Structure formats: structure tokens, C-alpha cells
């Protein structure tokens, strides 16, 4: 069985490719953070494994032939766990990771290491901020309560900074809609993560078009594992693993 660690657009795309290949048994694993995830087209499970030990045991007990780590580039813990568990069991591991966005002419980015640094980078003068860092990173902005935030998340956050308005929405987001949103809300700065991919790039392109600065959280260091950027490339790798086991 092939285990896909998911929670991303790329993992969903790979699941769709695998759904068309029923002779390759595969299981998609989701962390369970999204309250109403779309129903995957292949077998799936939801919830943590219980650390490195739990995942190591899971791989052995389920006879996992290979793992594709298609988790989000900011989900750094599960990727470290996947590497350790696969090493322990001698299980082949591939990372399916979309490349980060690269600045182009007209972008006004301040790159920062994490949410705390992003909150500081907004400065002491109150500004109108479009904040899309994910609901689990919002607490850092409680320390910068002087700003007016327009916060967008998929699921409702537990806490918000005091001067915040919340939009609940799931991408993809088109550049034109993002531009309209930024104008209507009189946004002065965008604070977000360098997620990469096209689904959430609209706000980056819209900020550039409007000449707005962007405070951009850099990705955490990814473990050194073979990596591809597309679901098709991951599928080709899976076919290679399956073929090698049959020979
Ligand atoms: N971080 C983001 O910005 C972001 C954005 C979009 C989507 N996501 C998705 O949301 C999920 C959680 O992200 P995170 O940043 O909280 O992860 P994380 O910090 O790397 O992982 C925290 C714990 O969540 C569990 N976990 C994470 N991904 C899992 C998966 N695919 N299947 C089963 N368990 C999983 C593991 O629990 P155990 O130790 O108990 O195994 C892991 O130790 C991931 O699937 C990721 O792809 C994250």
C-alpha cells in the first residue's frame, strides 16, 4: 500500500490520479485540521499517528510499500516524522512539494522567518493588514493589536486580534477578486506565508498590481529527501516503486 500524507492541493491531485489506478492500493492521510474536508476519491484516514513511533508502527503494521509526503511546506513536523519513520522501516519516501513563489519586478516583499517576526515587521504605526497566515499562526498577531486586520481562514480561529474582521473562505482565489478585496478594505499591507502554488497566488499578484508591500513568511527548512513538484511526477515515482516490487 502507498501512503500519501496529504492536506494540500497537490495531495488531492495525486489522490485523483491514484483513483484512476485501482490496481495500486493507496491510502490518503489527513491531519484532521479542516472541519469539513472534501471527500477524497481514494481510501483515507484522519488524525495524527502518534509521533515518529506511531508512524513507524503504522508503516510496519499496514505493510506500507512507499510514502509520499505531500503535506504543506509549512507543516514541518510531519515531514520530519515521515523521514524518521521511513528510515527506521527502510520505506522509500518521496516529497511532493510545490516550489516557493519567487519575487518578480514590482514585488515589495519583506521576508521573515516566522509569524512573530511578521507581526513585528508590520511596525508600530497602525496599518490596515490583510492577514492570511492560517488560523494556527494568528496568536502572534495578538502582540500587534494596533493594526486593523482583515483575516481570512478556512475554519474559524479560536482567537483574533482585537481590531479584526474575519472572512471564512477556501481557495482558489482569483487575482481580480483579491484585488477588489484589497481595494474595498483599503488594505495597506498583506501578511502571508510563502506557500507557493497557484491557488493562493492571486493576493501576491494583486498586491504587486496595487503597489502594496507584502510581509512574507519564509518556509521552514525541509528535510533532505528526493522531491518532485507535481502530482504527475509523484505518480511516475509510485509506478517505479510498484514495478520494482513486482520484479
Ligand atoms: N501549516 C500550514 O500552513 C498548512 C496549510 C495548509 C494545509 N496544511 C495541512 O494541514 C495539516 C496539518 O498541518 P500542520 O502544520 O499542523 O502540521 P505539522 O505541524 O507538521 O504536524 C503536526 C502533527 O499533525 C499530525 N499530522 C500532520 N499532517 C498529517 C497528515 N497528513 N496525516 C496525519 N497526521 C498528520 C501529526 O501528528 P502525529 O505526530 O500524532 O502523527 C503531526 O505531528 C497537514 O496535513 C498539512 O498538509 C497545513
mmCIF file of C-alpha atoms and ligand atoms in Angstrom:
data_model
loop_
_atom_site.group_PDB
_atom_site.id
_atom_site.type_symbol
_atom_site.label_atom_id
_atom_site.label_comp_id
_atom_site.label_asym_id
_atom_site.label_seq_id
_atom_site.Cartn_x
_atom_site.Cartn_y
_atom_site.Cartn_z
ATOM 1 C CA UNK A 1 0.000 0.000 0.000
ATOM 2 C CA UNK A 2 1.144 3.530 -0.811
ATOM 3 C CA UNK A 3 0.634 6.093 1.966
ATOM 4 C CA UNK A 4 0.039 9.685 0.920
ATOM 5 C CA UNK A 5 0.452 12.297 3.634
ATOM 6 C CA UNK A 6 -1.950 14.958 2.456
ATOM 7 C CA UNK A 7 -3.776 18.155 3.263
ATOM 8 C CA UNK A 8 -2.767 20.033 0.108
ATOM 9 C CA UNK A 9 -3.971 20.687 -3.430
ATOM 10 C CA UNK A 10 -1.109 18.533 -4.713
ATOM 11 C CA UNK A 11 -2.071 15.609 -2.471
ATOM 12 C CA UNK A 12 -5.661 15.837 -3.722
ATOM 13 C CA UNK A 13 -4.418 15.856 -7.318
ATOM 14 C CA UNK A 14 -2.306 12.762 -6.633
ATOM 15 C CA UNK A 15 -5.309 11.066 -4.996
ATOM 16 C CA UNK A 16 -7.310 11.716 -8.186
ATOM 17 C CA UNK A 17 -4.562 10.132 -10.301
ATOM 18 C CA UNK A 18 -4.464 7.125 -7.972
ATOM 19 C CA UNK A 19 -8.262 6.782 -8.096
ATOM 20 C CA UNK A 20 -7.865 6.003 -11.786
ATOM 21 C CA UNK A 21 -5.373 3.218 -10.929
ATOM 22 C CA UNK A 22 -7.319 0.893 -8.585
ATOM 23 C CA UNK A 23 -4.658 -1.799 -9.008
ATOM 24 C CA UNK A 24 -2.314 0.376 -6.893
ATOM 25 C CA UNK A 25 -3.689 0.309 -3.331
ATOM 26 C CA UNK A 26 -3.271 3.713 -1.731
ATOM 27 C CA UNK A 27 -4.345 5.480 1.447
ATOM 28 C CA UNK A 28 -4.580 9.244 1.896
ATOM 29 C CA UNK A 29 -3.855 10.522 5.402
ATOM 30 C CA UNK A 30 -5.255 13.851 6.631
ATOM 31 C CA UNK A 31 -4.369 15.542 9.907
ATOM 32 C CA UNK A 32 -7.983 16.465 10.619
ATOM 33 C CA UNK A 33 -7.432 20.225 10.874
ATOM 34 C CA UNK A 34 -10.080 21.138 8.297
ATOM 35 C CA UNK A 35 -13.537 20.694 9.741
ATOM 36 C CA UNK A 36 -15.241 19.727 6.504
ATOM 37 C CA UNK A 37 -12.619 18.348 4.136
ATOM 38 C CA UNK A 38 -13.772 17.375 0.655
ATOM 39 C CA UNK A 39 -14.321 13.606 0.477
ATOM 40 C CA UNK A 40 -11.186 12.103 -1.101
ATOM 41 C CA UNK A 41 -11.570 9.872 -4.170
ATOM 42 C CA UNK A 42 -9.454 7.096 -2.587
ATOM 43 C CA UNK A 43 -9.382 5.374 0.808
ATOM 44 C CA UNK A 44 -8.458 7.781 3.576
ATOM 45 C CA UNK A 45 -7.832 8.056 7.286
ATOM 46 C CA UNK A 46 -7.955 11.125 9.531
ATOM 47 C CA UNK A 47 -5.821 12.113 12.550
ATOM 48 C CA UNK A 48 -2.244 12.022 13.817
ATOM 49 C CA UNK A 49 -0.232 8.796 14.042
ATOM 50 C CA UNK A 50 1.247 9.495 17.469
ATOM 51 C CA UNK A 51 4.649 10.918 16.651
ATOM 52 C CA UNK A 52 7.573 9.164 14.974
ATOM 53 C CA UNK A 53 6.934 5.984 16.935
ATOM 54 C CA UNK A 54 3.280 5.844 15.937
ATOM 55 C CA UNK A 55 4.043 6.429 12.274
ATOM 56 C CA UNK A 56 6.852 3.844 12.319
ATOM 57 C CA UNK A 57 4.414 1.306 13.736
ATOM 58 C CA UNK A 58 1.706 2.272 11.241
ATOM 59 C CA UNK A 59 4.070 1.722 8.288
ATOM 60 C CA UNK A 60 5.050 -1.724 9.550
ATOM 61 C CA UNK A 61 1.550 -2.853 10.543
ATOM 62 C CA UNK A 62 -0.031 -1.783 7.253
ATOM 63 C CA UNK A 63 2.774 -3.067 5.038
ATOM 64 C CA UNK A 64 3.302 0.394 3.537
ATOM 65 C CA UNK A 65 5.441 -0.005 0.402
ATOM 66 C CA UNK A 66 6.212 3.693 -0.025
ATOM 67 C CA UNK A 67 5.288 7.085 1.389
ATOM 68 C CA UNK A 68 4.617 10.304 -0.488
ATOM 69 C CA UNK A 69 4.880 13.308 1.810
ATOM 70 C CA UNK A 70 2.551 15.742 0.091
ATOM 71 C CA UNK A 71 1.947 17.875 3.185
ATOM 72 C CA UNK A 72 2.047 21.661 3.162
ATOM 73 C CA UNK A 73 5.526 23.244 3.040
ATOM 74 C CA UNK A 74 4.782 24.837 6.454
ATOM 75 C CA UNK A 75 3.792 21.505 8.027
ATOM 76 C CA UNK A 76 7.359 20.812 9.143
ATOM 77 C CA UNK A 77 6.744 18.371 11.976
ATOM 78 C CA UNK A 78 5.013 15.630 9.985
ATOM 79 C CA UNK A 79 7.733 15.808 7.310
ATOM 80 C CA UNK A 80 10.442 15.219 9.913
ATOM 81 C CA UNK A 81 8.400 12.344 11.350
ATOM 82 C CA UNK A 82 7.925 10.824 7.892
ATOM 83 C CA UNK A 83 11.663 10.846 7.231
ATOM 84 C CA UNK A 84 12.498 9.255 10.591
ATOM 85 C CA UNK A 85 9.789 6.568 10.326
ATOM 86 C CA UNK A 86 10.689 5.680 6.734
ATOM 87 C CA UNK A 87 14.374 5.415 7.662
ATOM 88 C CA UNK A 88 13.517 3.130 10.548
ATOM 89 C CA UNK A 89 11.473 0.788 8.300
ATOM 90 C CA UNK A 90 13.569 1.161 5.134
ATOM 91 C CA UNK A 91 10.471 2.522 3.347
ATOM 92 C CA UNK A 92 11.015 4.618 0.190
ATOM 93 C CA UNK A 93 9.960 8.263 0.741
ATOM 94 C CA UNK A 94 9.241 10.999 -1.778
ATOM 95 C CA UNK A 95 8.315 14.617 -1.045
ATOM 96 C CA UNK A 96 5.716 16.229 -3.301
ATOM 97 C CA UNK A 97 6.344 19.911 -2.716
ATOM 98 C CA UNK A 98 5.247 22.889 -4.747
ATOM 99 C CA UNK A 99 8.083 25.357 -5.359
ATOM 100 C CA UNK A 100 8.058 28.612 -3.371
ATOM 101 C CA UNK A 101 6.984 31.857 -5.031
ATOM 102 C CA UNK A 102 9.868 33.940 -6.333
ATOM 103 C CA UNK A 103 9.763 37.738 -6.268
ATOM 104 C CA UNK A 104 9.415 39.408 -9.666
ATOM 105 C CA UNK A 105 9.776 43.047 -10.713
ATOM 106 C CA UNK A 106 7.279 45.190 -8.820
ATOM 107 C CA UNK A 107 7.003 42.908 -5.773
ATOM 108 C CA UNK A 108 7.652 44.704 -2.476
ATOM 109 C CA UNK A 109 8.343 41.793 -0.140
ATOM 110 C CA UNK A 110 9.773 41.756 3.352
ATOM 111 C CA UNK A 111 10.696 38.136 4.008
ATOM 112 C CA UNK A 112 10.545 36.975 7.619
ATOM 113 C CA UNK A 113 11.289 33.740 9.452
ATOM 114 C CA UNK A 114 8.010 33.211 11.288
ATOM 115 C CA UNK A 115 4.707 34.699 12.425
ATOM 116 C CA UNK A 116 6.256 36.561 15.383
ATOM 117 C CA UNK A 117 8.709 38.288 13.059
ATOM 118 C CA UNK A 118 5.876 39.008 10.606
ATOM 119 C CA UNK A 119 3.881 40.713 13.388
ATOM 120 C CA UNK A 120 6.921 42.849 14.288
ATOM 121 C CA UNK A 121 7.602 43.677 10.632
ATOM 122 C CA UNK A 122 4.188 45.366 10.395
ATOM 123 C CA UNK A 123 5.691 48.140 12.556
ATOM 124 C CA UNK A 124 4.357 50.238 15.406
ATOM 125 C CA UNK A 125 2.201 52.594 13.312
ATOM 126 C CA UNK A 126 -1.352 51.243 12.923
ATOM 127 C CA UNK A 127 -1.952 49.837 9.436
ATOM 128 C CA UNK A 128 -4.719 48.054 7.600
ATOM 129 C CA UNK A 129 -3.466 44.491 7.154
ATOM 130 C CA UNK A 130 -4.764 41.608 5.046
ATOM 131 C CA UNK A 131 -3.712 38.604 7.127
ATOM 132 C CA UNK A 132 -3.740 35.095 5.616
ATOM 133 C CA UNK A 133 -1.215 33.078 7.600
ATOM 134 C CA UNK A 134 -3.536 30.236 8.621
ATOM 135 C CA UNK A 135 -5.645 30.142 11.773
ATOM 136 C CA UNK A 136 -2.974 28.378 13.835
ATOM 137 C CA UNK A 137 -0.460 31.232 13.368
ATOM 138 C CA UNK A 138 -2.798 34.083 14.346
ATOM 139 C CA UNK A 139 -1.818 34.277 18.006
ATOM 140 C CA UNK A 140 1.471 36.008 17.122
ATOM 141 C CA UNK A 141 -0.576 38.993 15.927
ATOM 142 C CA UNK A 142 -2.199 39.450 19.352
ATOM 143 C CA UNK A 143 1.122 41.145 20.163
ATOM 144 C CA UNK A 144 0.482 43.739 17.451
ATOM 145 C CA UNK A 145 -3.038 44.885 18.457
ATOM 146 C CA UNK A 146 -2.589 48.386 16.990
ATOM 147 C CA UNK A 147 -3.394 47.226 13.448
ATOM 148 C CA UNK A 148 -6.760 46.756 11.744
ATOM 149 C CA UNK A 149 -6.787 43.216 10.385
ATOM 150 C CA UNK A 150 -8.819 41.620 7.662
ATOM 151 C CA UNK A 151 -8.241 37.945 8.499
ATOM 152 C CA UNK A 152 -9.080 35.138 6.076
ATOM 153 C CA UNK A 153 -9.058 31.497 7.177
ATOM 154 C CA UNK A 154 -10.685 28.245 6.079
ATOM 155 C CA UNK A 155 -12.044 27.365 9.532
ATOM 156 C CA UNK A 156 -12.906 29.793 12.349
ATOM 157 C CA UNK A 157 -9.899 30.631 14.537
ATOM 158 C CA UNK A 158 -10.031 30.322 18.336
ATOM 159 C CA UNK A 159 -8.820 33.894 18.840
ATOM 160 C CA UNK A 160 -8.448 37.048 16.786
ATOM 161 C CA UNK A 161 -6.530 40.270 17.399
ATOM 162 C CA UNK A 162 -8.853 42.957 18.882
ATOM 163 C CA UNK A 163 -9.349 45.029 15.719
ATOM 164 C CA UNK A 164 -10.060 42.229 13.278
ATOM 165 C CA UNK A 165 -12.702 41.314 10.736
ATOM 166 C CA UNK A 166 -12.908 37.669 9.690
ATOM 167 C CA UNK A 167 -13.650 36.154 6.297
ATOM 168 C CA UNK A 168 -14.056 32.385 6.089
ATOM 169 C CA UNK A 169 -13.196 31.078 2.642
ATOM 170 C CA UNK A 170 -11.323 28.263 0.934
ATOM 171 C CA UNK A 171 -9.239 28.914 -2.201
ATOM 172 C CA UNK A 172 -8.514 29.040 -5.029
ATOM 173 C CA UNK A 173 -8.730 32.833 -5.135
ATOM 174 C CA UNK A 174 -8.558 34.718 -8.438
ATOM 175 C CA UNK A 175 -6.321 37.769 -8.770
ATOM 176 C CA UNK A 176 -9.206 40.059 -9.806
ATOM 177 C CA UNK A 177 -11.256 39.122 -6.741
ATOM 178 C CA UNK A 178 -8.239 39.576 -4.494
ATOM 179 C CA UNK A 179 -7.547 42.972 -5.974
ATOM 180 C CA UNK A 180 -11.154 44.054 -5.405
ATOM 181 C CA UNK A 181 -10.978 42.841 -1.810
ATOM 182 C CA UNK A 182 -7.732 44.719 -1.121
ATOM 183 C CA UNK A 183 -9.137 47.938 -2.602
ATOM 184 C CA UNK A 184 -12.517 47.720 -0.878
ATOM 185 C CA UNK A 185 -10.945 47.031 2.508
ATOM 186 C CA UNK A 186 -8.360 49.805 1.914
ATOM 187 C CA UNK A 187 -5.586 47.357 2.737
ATOM 188 C CA UNK A 188 -2.101 48.869 3.202
ATOM 189 C CA UNK A 189 -0.048 45.699 3.659
ATOM 190 C CA UNK A 190 -0.506 41.955 3.108
ATOM 191 C CA UNK A 191 0.924 39.458 5.614
ATOM 192 C CA UNK A 192 1.092 35.850 4.489
ATOM 193 C CA UNK A 193 3.179 32.694 4.019
ATOM 194 C CA UNK A 194 5.246 31.685 1.019
ATOM 195 C CA UNK A 195 3.003 28.704 0.345
ATOM 196 C CA UNK A 196 3.765 28.511 -3.376
ATOM 197 C CA UNK A 197 1.305 27.157 -5.930
ATOM 198 C CA UNK A 198 -1.352 28.957 -7.894
ATOM 199 C CA UNK A 199 -4.407 28.630 -5.601
ATOM 200 C CA UNK A 200 -3.379 31.487 -3.290
ATOM 201 C CA UNK A 201 -1.020 33.436 -5.559
ATOM 202 C CA UNK A 202 -3.802 35.879 -6.502
ATOM 203 C CA UNK A 203 -3.219 38.093 -3.457
ATOM 204 C CA UNK A 204 0.516 38.316 -4.245
ATOM 205 C CA UNK A 205 -0.183 39.369 -7.830
ATOM 206 C CA UNK A 206 -2.918 41.772 -6.656
ATOM 207 C CA UNK A 207 -0.591 43.381 -4.092
ATOM 208 C CA UNK A 208 2.023 43.854 -6.816
ATOM 209 C CA UNK A 209 -0.522 45.430 -9.166
ATOM 210 C CA UNK A 210 -1.606 47.838 -6.412
ATOM 211 C CA UNK A 211 1.972 48.591 -5.307
ATOM 212 C CA UNK A 212 1.299 47.205 -1.811
ATOM 213 C CA UNK A 213 4.018 45.747 0.424
ATOM 214 C CA UNK A 214 3.852 42.090 1.438
ATOM 215 C CA UNK A 215 5.283 40.623 4.637
ATOM 216 C CA UNK A 216 6.044 37.061 3.625
ATOM 217 C CA UNK A 217 6.891 34.206 5.981
ATOM 218 C CA UNK A 218 9.720 32.091 4.569
ATOM 219 C CA UNK A 219 9.309 28.306 4.547
ATOM 220 C CA UNK A 220 10.806 26.214 7.297
ATOM 221 C CA UNK A 221 13.796 24.099 6.265
ATOM 222 C CA UNK A 222 12.554 20.914 4.548
ATOM 223 C CA UNK A 223 14.204 17.555 5.325
ATOM 224 C CA UNK A 224 16.610 16.315 2.633
ATOM 225 C CA UNK A 225 14.546 13.775 0.710
ATOM 226 C CA UNK A 226 14.018 13.194 -3.008
ATOM 227 C CA UNK A 227 11.352 15.656 -4.091
ATOM 228 C CA UNK A 228 9.105 16.380 -7.063
ATOM 229 C CA UNK A 229 6.852 19.336 -7.747
ATOM 230 C CA UNK A 230 3.825 17.808 -9.464
ATOM 231 C CA UNK A 231 1.310 15.060 -8.800
ATOM 232 C CA UNK A 232 2.173 13.534 -12.210
ATOM 233 C CA UNK A 233 5.848 13.237 -11.240
ATOM 234 C CA UNK A 234 4.872 11.652 -7.919
ATOM 235 C CA UNK A 235 2.653 9.187 -9.802
ATOM 236 C CA UNK A 236 5.592 8.227 -12.040
ATOM 237 C CA UNK A 237 7.716 7.620 -8.917
ATOM 238 C CA UNK A 238 4.955 5.441 -7.391
ATOM 239 C CA UNK A 239 4.746 3.407 -10.615
ATOM 240 C CA UNK A 240 8.518 2.876 -10.379
ATOM 241 C CA UNK A 241 8.267 1.625 -6.790
ATOM 242 C CA UNK A 242 5.342 -0.673 -7.587
ATOM 243 C CA UNK A 243 7.104 -2.013 -10.712
ATOM 244 C CA UNK A 244 10.309 -2.711 -8.784
ATOM 245 C CA UNK A 245 8.401 -4.688 -6.131
ATOM 246 C CA UNK A 246 6.722 -6.826 -8.804
ATOM 247 C CA UNK A 247 10.037 -7.726 -10.455
HETATM 248 N N1 LIG B 1 0.840 24.547 8.164
HETATM 249 C C1 LIG B 1 0.167 25.089 7.174
HETATM 250 O O1 LIG B 1 0.326 26.276 6.838
HETATM 251 C C2 LIG B 1 -0.812 24.262 6.383
HETATM 252 C C3 LIG B 1 -1.522 24.874 5.342
HETATM 253 C C4 LIG B 1 -2.418 24.116 4.579
HETATM 254 C C5 LIG B 1 -2.591 22.790 4.868
HETATM 255 N N2 LIG B 1 -1.890 22.221 5.886
HETATM 256 C C6 LIG B 1 -2.107 20.789 6.148
HETATM 257 O O2 LIG B 1 -2.653 20.685 7.438
HETATM 258 C C7 LIG B 1 -2.145 19.548 8.111
HETATM 259 C C8 LIG B 1 -1.551 19.926 9.444
HETATM 260 O O3 LIG B 1 -0.547 20.902 9.258
HETATM 261 P P1 LIG B 1 0.398 21.335 10.462
HETATM 262 O O4 LIG B 1 1.205 22.488 10.018
HETATM 263 O O5 LIG B 1 -0.385 21.394 11.732
HETATM 264 O O6 LIG B 1 1.340 20.025 10.537
HETATM 265 P P2 LIG B 1 2.621 19.695 11.430
HETATM 266 O O7 LIG B 1 2.871 20.805 12.395
HETATM 267 O O8 LIG B 1 3.715 19.295 10.547
HETATM 268 O O9 LIG B 1 2.134 18.389 12.175
HETATM 269 C C9 LIG B 1 1.613 18.358 13.493
HETATM 270 C C10 LIG B 1 1.054 16.968 13.748
HETATM 271 O O10 LIG B 1 -0.147 16.787 12.998
HETATM 272 C C11 LIG B 1 -0.225 15.445 12.540
HETATM 273 N N3 LIG B 1 -0.260 15.465 11.061
HETATM 274 C C12 LIG B 1 0.148 16.465 10.213
HETATM 275 N N4 LIG B 1 -0.122 16.145 8.939
HETATM 276 C C13 LIG B 1 -0.710 14.922 8.967
HETATM 277 C C14 LIG B 1 -1.249 14.074 7.969
HETATM 278 N N5 LIG B 1 -1.242 14.422 6.668
HETATM 279 N N6 LIG B 1 -1.791 12.895 8.365
HETATM 280 C C15 LIG B 1 -1.835 12.536 9.678
HETATM 281 N N7 LIG B 1 -1.340 13.321 10.669
HETATM 282 C C16 LIG B 1 -0.806 14.486 10.324
HETATM 283 C C17 LIG B 1 0.975 14.724 13.069
HETATM 284 O O11 LIG B 1 0.550 14.203 14.330
HETATM 285 P P3 LIG B 1 1.242 12.902 14.979
HETATM 286 O O12 LIG B 1 2.580 13.357 15.475
HETATM 287 O O13 LIG B 1 0.281 12.495 16.045
HETATM 288 O O14 LIG B 1 1.367 11.874 13.884
HETATM 289 C C18 LIG B 1 1.962 15.859 13.278
HETATM 290 O O15 LIG B 1 2.958 15.579 14.227
HETATM 291 C C19 LIG B 1 -1.147 18.885 7.162
HETATM 292 O O16 LIG B 1 -1.777 17.789 6.579
HETATM 293 C C20 LIG B 1 -0.842 19.957 6.142
HETATM 294 O O17 LIG B 1 -0.568 19.409 4.878
HETATM 295 C C21 LIG B 1 -1.026 22.926 6.660
#
